[in-house]
CSV table of C-alpha atoms in Angstrom, one decimal:
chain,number,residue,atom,x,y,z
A,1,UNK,CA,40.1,-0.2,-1.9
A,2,UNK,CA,39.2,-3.5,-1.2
A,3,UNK,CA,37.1,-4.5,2.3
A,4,UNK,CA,37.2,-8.1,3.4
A,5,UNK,CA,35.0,-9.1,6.3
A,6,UNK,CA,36.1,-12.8,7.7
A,7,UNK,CA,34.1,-15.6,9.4
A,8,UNK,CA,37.3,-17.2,11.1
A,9,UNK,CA,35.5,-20.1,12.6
A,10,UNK,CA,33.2,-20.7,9.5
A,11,UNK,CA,33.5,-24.1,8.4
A,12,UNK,CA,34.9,-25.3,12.1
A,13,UNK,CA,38.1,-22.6,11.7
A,14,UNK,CA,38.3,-23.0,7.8
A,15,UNK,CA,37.7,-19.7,7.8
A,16,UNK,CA,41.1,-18.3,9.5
A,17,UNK,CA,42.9,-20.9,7.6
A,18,UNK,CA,41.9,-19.3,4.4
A,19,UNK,CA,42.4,-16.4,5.4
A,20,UNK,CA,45.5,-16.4,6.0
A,21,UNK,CA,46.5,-18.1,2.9
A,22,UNK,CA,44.9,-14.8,1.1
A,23,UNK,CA,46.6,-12.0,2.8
A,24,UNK,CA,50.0,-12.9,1.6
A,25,UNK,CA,48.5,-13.3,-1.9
A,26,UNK,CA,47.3,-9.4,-1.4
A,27,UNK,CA,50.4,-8.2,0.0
A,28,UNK,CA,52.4,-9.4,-2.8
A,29,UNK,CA,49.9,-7.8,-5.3
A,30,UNK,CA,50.1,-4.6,-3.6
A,31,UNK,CA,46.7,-4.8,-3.1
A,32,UNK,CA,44.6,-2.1,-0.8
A,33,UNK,CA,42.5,-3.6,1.4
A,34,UNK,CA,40.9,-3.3,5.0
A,35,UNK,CA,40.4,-6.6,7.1
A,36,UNK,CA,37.3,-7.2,9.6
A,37,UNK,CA,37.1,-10.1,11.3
A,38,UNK,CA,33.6,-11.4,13.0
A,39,UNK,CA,33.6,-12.6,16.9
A,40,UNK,CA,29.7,-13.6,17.1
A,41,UNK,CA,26.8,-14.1,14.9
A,42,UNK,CA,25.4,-11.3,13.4
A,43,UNK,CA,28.6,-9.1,13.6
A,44,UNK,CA,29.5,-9.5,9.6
A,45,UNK,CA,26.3,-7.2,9.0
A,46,UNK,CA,28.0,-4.7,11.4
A,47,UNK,CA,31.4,-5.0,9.8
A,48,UNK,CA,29.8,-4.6,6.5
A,49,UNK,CA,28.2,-1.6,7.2
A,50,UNK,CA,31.6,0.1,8.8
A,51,UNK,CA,33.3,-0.7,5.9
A,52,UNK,CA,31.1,0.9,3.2
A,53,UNK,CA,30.8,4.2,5.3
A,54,UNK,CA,33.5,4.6,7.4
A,55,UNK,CA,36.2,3.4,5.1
A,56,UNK,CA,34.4,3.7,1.5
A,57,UNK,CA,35.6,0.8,0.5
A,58,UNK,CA,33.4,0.1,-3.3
A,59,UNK,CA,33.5,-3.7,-2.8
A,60,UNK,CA,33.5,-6.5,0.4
A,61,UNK,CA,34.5,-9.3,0.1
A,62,UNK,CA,32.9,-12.3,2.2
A,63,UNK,CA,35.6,-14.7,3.5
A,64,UNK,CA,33.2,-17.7,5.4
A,65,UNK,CA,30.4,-19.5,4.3
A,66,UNK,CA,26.4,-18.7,3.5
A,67,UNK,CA,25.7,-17.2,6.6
A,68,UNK,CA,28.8,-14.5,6.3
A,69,UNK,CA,27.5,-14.0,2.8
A,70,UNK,CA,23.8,-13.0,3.7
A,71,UNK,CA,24.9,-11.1,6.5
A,72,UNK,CA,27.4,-9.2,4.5
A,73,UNK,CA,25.2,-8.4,1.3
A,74,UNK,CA,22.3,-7.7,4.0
A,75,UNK,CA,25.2,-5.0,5.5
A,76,UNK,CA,25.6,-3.5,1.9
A,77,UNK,CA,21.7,-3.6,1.3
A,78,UNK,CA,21.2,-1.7,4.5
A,79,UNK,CA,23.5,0.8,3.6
A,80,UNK,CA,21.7,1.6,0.1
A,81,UNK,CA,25.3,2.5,-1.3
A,82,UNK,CA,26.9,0.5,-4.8
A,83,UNK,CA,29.4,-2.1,-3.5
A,84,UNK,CA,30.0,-4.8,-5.2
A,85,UNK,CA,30.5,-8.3,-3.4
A,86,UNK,CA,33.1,-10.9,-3.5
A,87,UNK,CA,33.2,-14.3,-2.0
A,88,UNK,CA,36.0,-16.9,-1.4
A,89,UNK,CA,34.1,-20.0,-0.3
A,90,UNK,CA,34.9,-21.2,3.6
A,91,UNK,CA,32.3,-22.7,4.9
A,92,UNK,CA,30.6,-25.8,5.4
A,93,UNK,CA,27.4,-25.8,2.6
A,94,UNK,CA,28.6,-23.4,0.1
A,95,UNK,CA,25.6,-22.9,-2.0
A,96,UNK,CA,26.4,-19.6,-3.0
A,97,UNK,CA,29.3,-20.3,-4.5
A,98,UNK,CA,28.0,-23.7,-6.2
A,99,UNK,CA,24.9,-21.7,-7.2
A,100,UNK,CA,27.0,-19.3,-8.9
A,101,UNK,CA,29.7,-20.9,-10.1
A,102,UNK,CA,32.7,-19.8,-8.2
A,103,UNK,CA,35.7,-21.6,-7.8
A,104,UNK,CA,36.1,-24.1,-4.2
A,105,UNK,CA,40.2,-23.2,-4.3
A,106,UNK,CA,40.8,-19.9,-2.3
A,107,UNK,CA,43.8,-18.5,-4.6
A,108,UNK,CA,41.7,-19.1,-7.6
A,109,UNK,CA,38.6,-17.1,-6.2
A,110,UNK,CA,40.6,-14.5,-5.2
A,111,UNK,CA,42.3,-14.1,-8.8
A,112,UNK,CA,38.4,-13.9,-10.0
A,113,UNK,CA,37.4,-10.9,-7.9
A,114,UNK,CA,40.9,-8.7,-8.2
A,115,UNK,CA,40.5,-9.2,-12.2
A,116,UNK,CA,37.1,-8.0,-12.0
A,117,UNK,CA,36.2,-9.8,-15.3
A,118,UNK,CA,32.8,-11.7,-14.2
A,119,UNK,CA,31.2,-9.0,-12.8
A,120,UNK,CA,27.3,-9.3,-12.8
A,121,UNK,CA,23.8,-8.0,-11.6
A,122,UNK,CA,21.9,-10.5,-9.1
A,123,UNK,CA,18.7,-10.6,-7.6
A,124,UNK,CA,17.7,-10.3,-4.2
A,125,UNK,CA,14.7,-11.7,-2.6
A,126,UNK,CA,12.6,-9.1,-0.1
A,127,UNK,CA,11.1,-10.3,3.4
A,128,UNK,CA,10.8,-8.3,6.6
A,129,UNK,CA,12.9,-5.9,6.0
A,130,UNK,CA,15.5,-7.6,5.3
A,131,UNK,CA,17.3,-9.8,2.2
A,132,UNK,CA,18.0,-13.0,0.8
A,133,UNK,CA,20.6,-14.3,-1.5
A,134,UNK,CA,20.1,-17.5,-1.5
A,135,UNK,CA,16.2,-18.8,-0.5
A,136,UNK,CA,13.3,-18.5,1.4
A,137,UNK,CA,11.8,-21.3,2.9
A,138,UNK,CA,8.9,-22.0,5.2
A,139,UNK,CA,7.4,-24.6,6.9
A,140,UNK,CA,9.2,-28.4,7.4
A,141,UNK,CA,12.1,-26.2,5.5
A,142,UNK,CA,12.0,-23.6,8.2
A,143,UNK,CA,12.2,-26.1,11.0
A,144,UNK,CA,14.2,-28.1,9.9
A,145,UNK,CA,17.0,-25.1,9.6
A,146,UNK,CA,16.2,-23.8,13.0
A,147,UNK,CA,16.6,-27.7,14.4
A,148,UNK,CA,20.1,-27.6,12.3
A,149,UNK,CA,21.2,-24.4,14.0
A,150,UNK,CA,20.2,-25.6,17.4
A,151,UNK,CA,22.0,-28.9,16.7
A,152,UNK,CA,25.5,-30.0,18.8
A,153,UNK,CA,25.8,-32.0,16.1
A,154,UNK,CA,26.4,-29.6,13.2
A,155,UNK,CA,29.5,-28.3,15.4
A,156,UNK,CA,30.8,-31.7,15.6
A,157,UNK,CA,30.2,-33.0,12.0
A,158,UNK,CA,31.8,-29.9,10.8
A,159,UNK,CA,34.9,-30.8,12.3
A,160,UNK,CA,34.6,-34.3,10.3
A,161,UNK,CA,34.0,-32.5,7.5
A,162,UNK,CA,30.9,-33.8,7.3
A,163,UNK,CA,28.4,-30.7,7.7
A,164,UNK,CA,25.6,-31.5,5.1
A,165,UNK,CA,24.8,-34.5,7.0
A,166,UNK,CA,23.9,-32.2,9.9
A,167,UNK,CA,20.9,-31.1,7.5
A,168,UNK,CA,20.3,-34.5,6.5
A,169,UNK,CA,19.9,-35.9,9.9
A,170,UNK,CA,17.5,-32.7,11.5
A,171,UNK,CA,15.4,-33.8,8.2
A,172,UNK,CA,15.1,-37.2,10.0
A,173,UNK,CA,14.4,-35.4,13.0
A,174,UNK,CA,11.8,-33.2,12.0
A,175,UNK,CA,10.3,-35.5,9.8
A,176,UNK,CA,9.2,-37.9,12.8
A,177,UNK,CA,7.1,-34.9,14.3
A,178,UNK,CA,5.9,-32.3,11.6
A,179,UNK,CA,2.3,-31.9,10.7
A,180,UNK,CA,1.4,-30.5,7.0
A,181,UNK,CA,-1.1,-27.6,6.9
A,182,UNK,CA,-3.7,-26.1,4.6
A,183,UNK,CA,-1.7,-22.8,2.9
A,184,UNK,CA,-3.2,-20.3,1.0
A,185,UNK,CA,-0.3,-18.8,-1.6
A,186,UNK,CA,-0.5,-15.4,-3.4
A,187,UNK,CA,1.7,-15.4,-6.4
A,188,UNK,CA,1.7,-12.5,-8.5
A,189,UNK,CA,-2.2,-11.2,-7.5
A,190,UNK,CA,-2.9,-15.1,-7.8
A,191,UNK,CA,-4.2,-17.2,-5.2
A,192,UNK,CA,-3.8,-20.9,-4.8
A,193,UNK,CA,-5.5,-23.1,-2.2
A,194,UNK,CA,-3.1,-25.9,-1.6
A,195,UNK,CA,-3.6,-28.6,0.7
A,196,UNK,CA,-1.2,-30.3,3.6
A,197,UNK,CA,1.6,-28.2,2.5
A,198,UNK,CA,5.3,-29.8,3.6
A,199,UNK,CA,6.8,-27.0,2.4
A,200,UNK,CA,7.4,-23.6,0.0
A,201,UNK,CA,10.9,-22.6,-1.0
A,202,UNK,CA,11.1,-19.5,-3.1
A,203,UNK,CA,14.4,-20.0,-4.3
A,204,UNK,CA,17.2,-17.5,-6.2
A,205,UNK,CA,20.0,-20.1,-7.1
A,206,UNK,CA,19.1,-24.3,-7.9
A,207,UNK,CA,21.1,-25.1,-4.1
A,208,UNK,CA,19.8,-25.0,-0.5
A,209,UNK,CA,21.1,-27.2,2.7
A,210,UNK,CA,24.3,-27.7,1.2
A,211,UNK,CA,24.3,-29.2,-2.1
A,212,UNK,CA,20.3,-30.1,-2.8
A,213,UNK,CA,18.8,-29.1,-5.5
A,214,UNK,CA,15.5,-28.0,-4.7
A,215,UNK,CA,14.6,-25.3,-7.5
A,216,UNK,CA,17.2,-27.1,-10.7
A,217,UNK,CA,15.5,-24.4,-12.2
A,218,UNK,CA,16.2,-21.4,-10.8
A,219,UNK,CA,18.6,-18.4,-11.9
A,220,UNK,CA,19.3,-15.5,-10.1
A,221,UNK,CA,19.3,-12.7,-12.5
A,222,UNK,CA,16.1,-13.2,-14.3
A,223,UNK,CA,13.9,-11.2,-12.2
A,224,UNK,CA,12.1,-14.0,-10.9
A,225,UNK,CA,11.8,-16.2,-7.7
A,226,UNK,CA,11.5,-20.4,-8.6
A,227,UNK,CA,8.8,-22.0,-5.7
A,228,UNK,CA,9.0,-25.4,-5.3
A,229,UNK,CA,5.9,-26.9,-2.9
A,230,UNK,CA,6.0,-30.2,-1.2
A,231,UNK,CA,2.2,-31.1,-1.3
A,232,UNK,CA,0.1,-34.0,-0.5
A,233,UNK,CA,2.3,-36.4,0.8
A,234,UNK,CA,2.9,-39.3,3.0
A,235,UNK,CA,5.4,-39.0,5.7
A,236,UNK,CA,6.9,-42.4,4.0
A,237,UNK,CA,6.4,-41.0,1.3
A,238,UNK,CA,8.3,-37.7,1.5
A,239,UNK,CA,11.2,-40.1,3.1
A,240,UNK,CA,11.2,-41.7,0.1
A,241,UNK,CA,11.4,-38.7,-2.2
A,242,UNK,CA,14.4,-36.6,-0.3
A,243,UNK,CA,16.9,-38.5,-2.2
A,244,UNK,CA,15.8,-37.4,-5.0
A,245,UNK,CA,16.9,-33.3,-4.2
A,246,UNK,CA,19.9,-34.3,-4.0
A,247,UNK,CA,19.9,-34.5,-8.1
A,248,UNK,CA,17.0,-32.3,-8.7
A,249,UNK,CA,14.7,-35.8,-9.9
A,250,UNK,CA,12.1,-34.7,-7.4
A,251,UNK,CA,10.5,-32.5,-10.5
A,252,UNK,CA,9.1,-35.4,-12.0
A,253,UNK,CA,7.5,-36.2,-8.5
A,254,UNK,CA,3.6,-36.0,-8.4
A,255,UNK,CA,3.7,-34.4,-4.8
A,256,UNK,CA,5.9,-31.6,-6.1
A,257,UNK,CA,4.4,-28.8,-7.8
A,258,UNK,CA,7.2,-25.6,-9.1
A,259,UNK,CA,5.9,-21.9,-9.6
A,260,UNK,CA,7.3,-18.9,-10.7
A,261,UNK,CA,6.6,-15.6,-9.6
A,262,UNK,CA,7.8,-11.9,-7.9
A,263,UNK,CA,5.6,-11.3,-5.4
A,264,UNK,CA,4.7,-14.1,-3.4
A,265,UNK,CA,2.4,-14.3,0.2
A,266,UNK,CA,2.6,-17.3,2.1
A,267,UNK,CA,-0.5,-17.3,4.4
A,268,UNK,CA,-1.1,-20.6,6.2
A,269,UNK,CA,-3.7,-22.6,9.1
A,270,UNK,CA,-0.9,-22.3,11.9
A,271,UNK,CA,2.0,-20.6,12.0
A,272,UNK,CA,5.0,-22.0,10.2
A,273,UNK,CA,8.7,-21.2,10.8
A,274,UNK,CA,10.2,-19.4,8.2
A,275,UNK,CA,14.3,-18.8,7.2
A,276,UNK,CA,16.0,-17.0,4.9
A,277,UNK,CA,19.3,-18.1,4.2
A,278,UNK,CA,19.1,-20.6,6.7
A,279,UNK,CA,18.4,-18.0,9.6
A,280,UNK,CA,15.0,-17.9,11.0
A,281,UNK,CA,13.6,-14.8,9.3
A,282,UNK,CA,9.6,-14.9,10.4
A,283,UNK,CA,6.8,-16.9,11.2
A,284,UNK,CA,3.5,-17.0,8.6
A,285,UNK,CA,1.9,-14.9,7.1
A,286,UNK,CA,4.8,-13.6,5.0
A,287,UNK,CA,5.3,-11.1,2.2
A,288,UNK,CA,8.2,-11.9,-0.1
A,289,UNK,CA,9.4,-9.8,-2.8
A,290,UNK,CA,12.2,-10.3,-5.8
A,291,UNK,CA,14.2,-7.1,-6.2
A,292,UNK,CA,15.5,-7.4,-9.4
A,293,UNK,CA,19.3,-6.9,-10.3
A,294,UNK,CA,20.0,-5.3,-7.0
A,295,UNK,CA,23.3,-6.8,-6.3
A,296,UNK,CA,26.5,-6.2,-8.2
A,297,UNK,CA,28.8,-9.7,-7.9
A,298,UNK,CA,31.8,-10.8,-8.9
A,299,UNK,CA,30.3,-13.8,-10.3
C-alpha cells in the first residue's frame, strides 16, 4: 500500500490541482493507496508519521513542493522504519526534483514511482535532531530564507508563477544590511580560519533557492556533503557574482572557495541564522553530519 501525503496549497493551490489529476490515474490502476492532506505547516511530518505506523504503508509519496518533501522524509526519519519516498513535483522551487532528476509532468512522475524501476539509496544530512534533503545553509543564506518565508511577496509571486524571484529579491534585501563575520569551520577533525564569511552551504544535490546552482558539484549518494563558502568579498562585489549561481560559473570566482567533507562544525563571531531546507533550523554553532545512504527514493 501506497501513502500519499498532499500540500494542496503548495505552489499557490498547484498542489490540489495535481492532486486531483493523480487520483483518477490510481483508481484506474487499481492502485491501494491512503490520502493525507496538510492544513498548516508542519502537519506533513505528522501525516507522515501516521501513515508509516498506523497504516504501514512501506512508501509516501510527497505531493507539494521542498518543504512537503523535508517534512515528509523528516516524518519517515523519525519513525526509524524502511519507507521508501516518492515525489510528484508541485511546488514553486522544485529542487528536489531538478536535483534528482524527476520528471516536472505529474502523470509521468507518477508512472516512475508505481513501476518502481529507479529506485535508489540517498543521503541525508544530520543537524539538531533533525534532517535535510536538500542543504544546509548558514549565514546571508540563512537570512535570506527566513526574510523569503516572512515575505507577502512570495505569496503573491507564486500566484504569477513567478516564485524564484521571491528569493531573488530578499537576496537584494538582505544584501543592503548583512555584515560578514570571522567563522571558524571544522571539516572532518580539520579546522579552517576563514575570514568575513557571506556564507557556508553544505549541500546534498547541485540546486538551492529554486533553480541555483550553488554546489554544481554535489551528488547525493556518495557519502559526502559539497560546501561552498562565500568569502572575502565586496558587497558590490557579491552583487555582481549572484548571477553567476544561476549557471554554477561562480566556481571559477576567487571569493568562492568549495569543500568536501562528513562532518562539518560551523562556529562563528556572532550568531548566524541557519536553515535547512529552507526552514530555519538553528543559530551558530552547529554540528552537521552526512548520514550516508539513509533514504530509499524512487529516483
Amino acid at each position: 500500500m501506497i501513502g500519499f501525503v498532499v500540500n494542496p496549497v503548495a505552489g499557490n493551490g498547484k498542489g490540489e490541482k495535481v492532486w486531483n489529476s493523480l487520483e483518477p490515474i490510481l483508481r484506474q490502476q487499481g492502485v491501494v493507496y491512503r490520502v493525507r492532506r496538510t492544513s498548516s505547516e508542519g502537519e506533513a511530518k505528522t501525516l507522515a508519521i501516521e501513515l508509516i505506523e498506523k497504516e504501514e504503508v512501506k512508501m509516501i509519496v510527497a505531493v507539494g513542493g521542498d518543504g512537503t518533501v523535508s517534512e515528509v522524509v523528516n516524518g519517515i526519519y523519525e519513525t526509524g522504519k524502511e519507507c521508501t519516498l516518492g515525489h510528484v513535483p508541485a511546488g514553486s522551487g522544485n529542487d528536489f526534483a531538478r536535483g534528482h532528476g524527476l520528471p516536472k509532468d505529474p502523470a509521468q512522475a507518477t508512472e516512475r514511482i508505481l513501476s518502481k524501476t529507479r529506485e535508489k539509496s540517498i543521503d541525508l544530512l544530520k543537524i539538531n535532531g533533525r534532517v535535510a534533503v536538500n542543504s544546509v545553509g548558514a549565514g546571508f543564506d540563512g537570512q535570506v530564507a527566513k526574510t523569503t518565508n516572512e515575505a507577502g511577496y512570495k505569496k503573491w509571486l507564486n500566484r504569477l508563477r513567478l516564485g524564484k524571484l521571491a528569493y531573488i529579491w530578499s537576496v537584494i534585501r538582505v544584501l543592503c544590511t548583512y555584515c560578514p563575520c570571522d567563522v571558524t569551520l571544522h571539516i572532518d577533525g580539520q579546522a579552517l580560519q576563514m575570514k568575513r564569511i557571506w556564507l557556508i552551504a553544505i549541500a546534498n544535490i547541485p540546486n538551492y533557492g529554486g533553480g541555483m546552482l550553488i554546489c554544481p558539484q554535489a551528488l547525493p549518494d556518495d557519502g559526502v556533503a559539497e560546501i561552498c563558502v562565500v568569502q572575502n568579498v565586496t558587497r558590490l562585489g557579491l552583487l555582481f557574482a549572484f548571477p553567476r549561481i544561476f549557471t554554477g560559473a561562480h566556481v571559477d570566482h576567487p571569493n568562492v572557495v568549495f569543500l568536501r567533507g562528513r562532518q562539518i562544525t560551523i562556529e562563528s563571531e556572532q550568531p548566524l541564522l541557519v536553515h535547512a531546507d529552507g526552514e530555519m533550523a538553528a543559530q551558530t554553532p552547529i554540528y552537521v553530519e552526512i548520514e550516508a545512504a539513509r533514504l530509499r527514493i524512487c529516483g
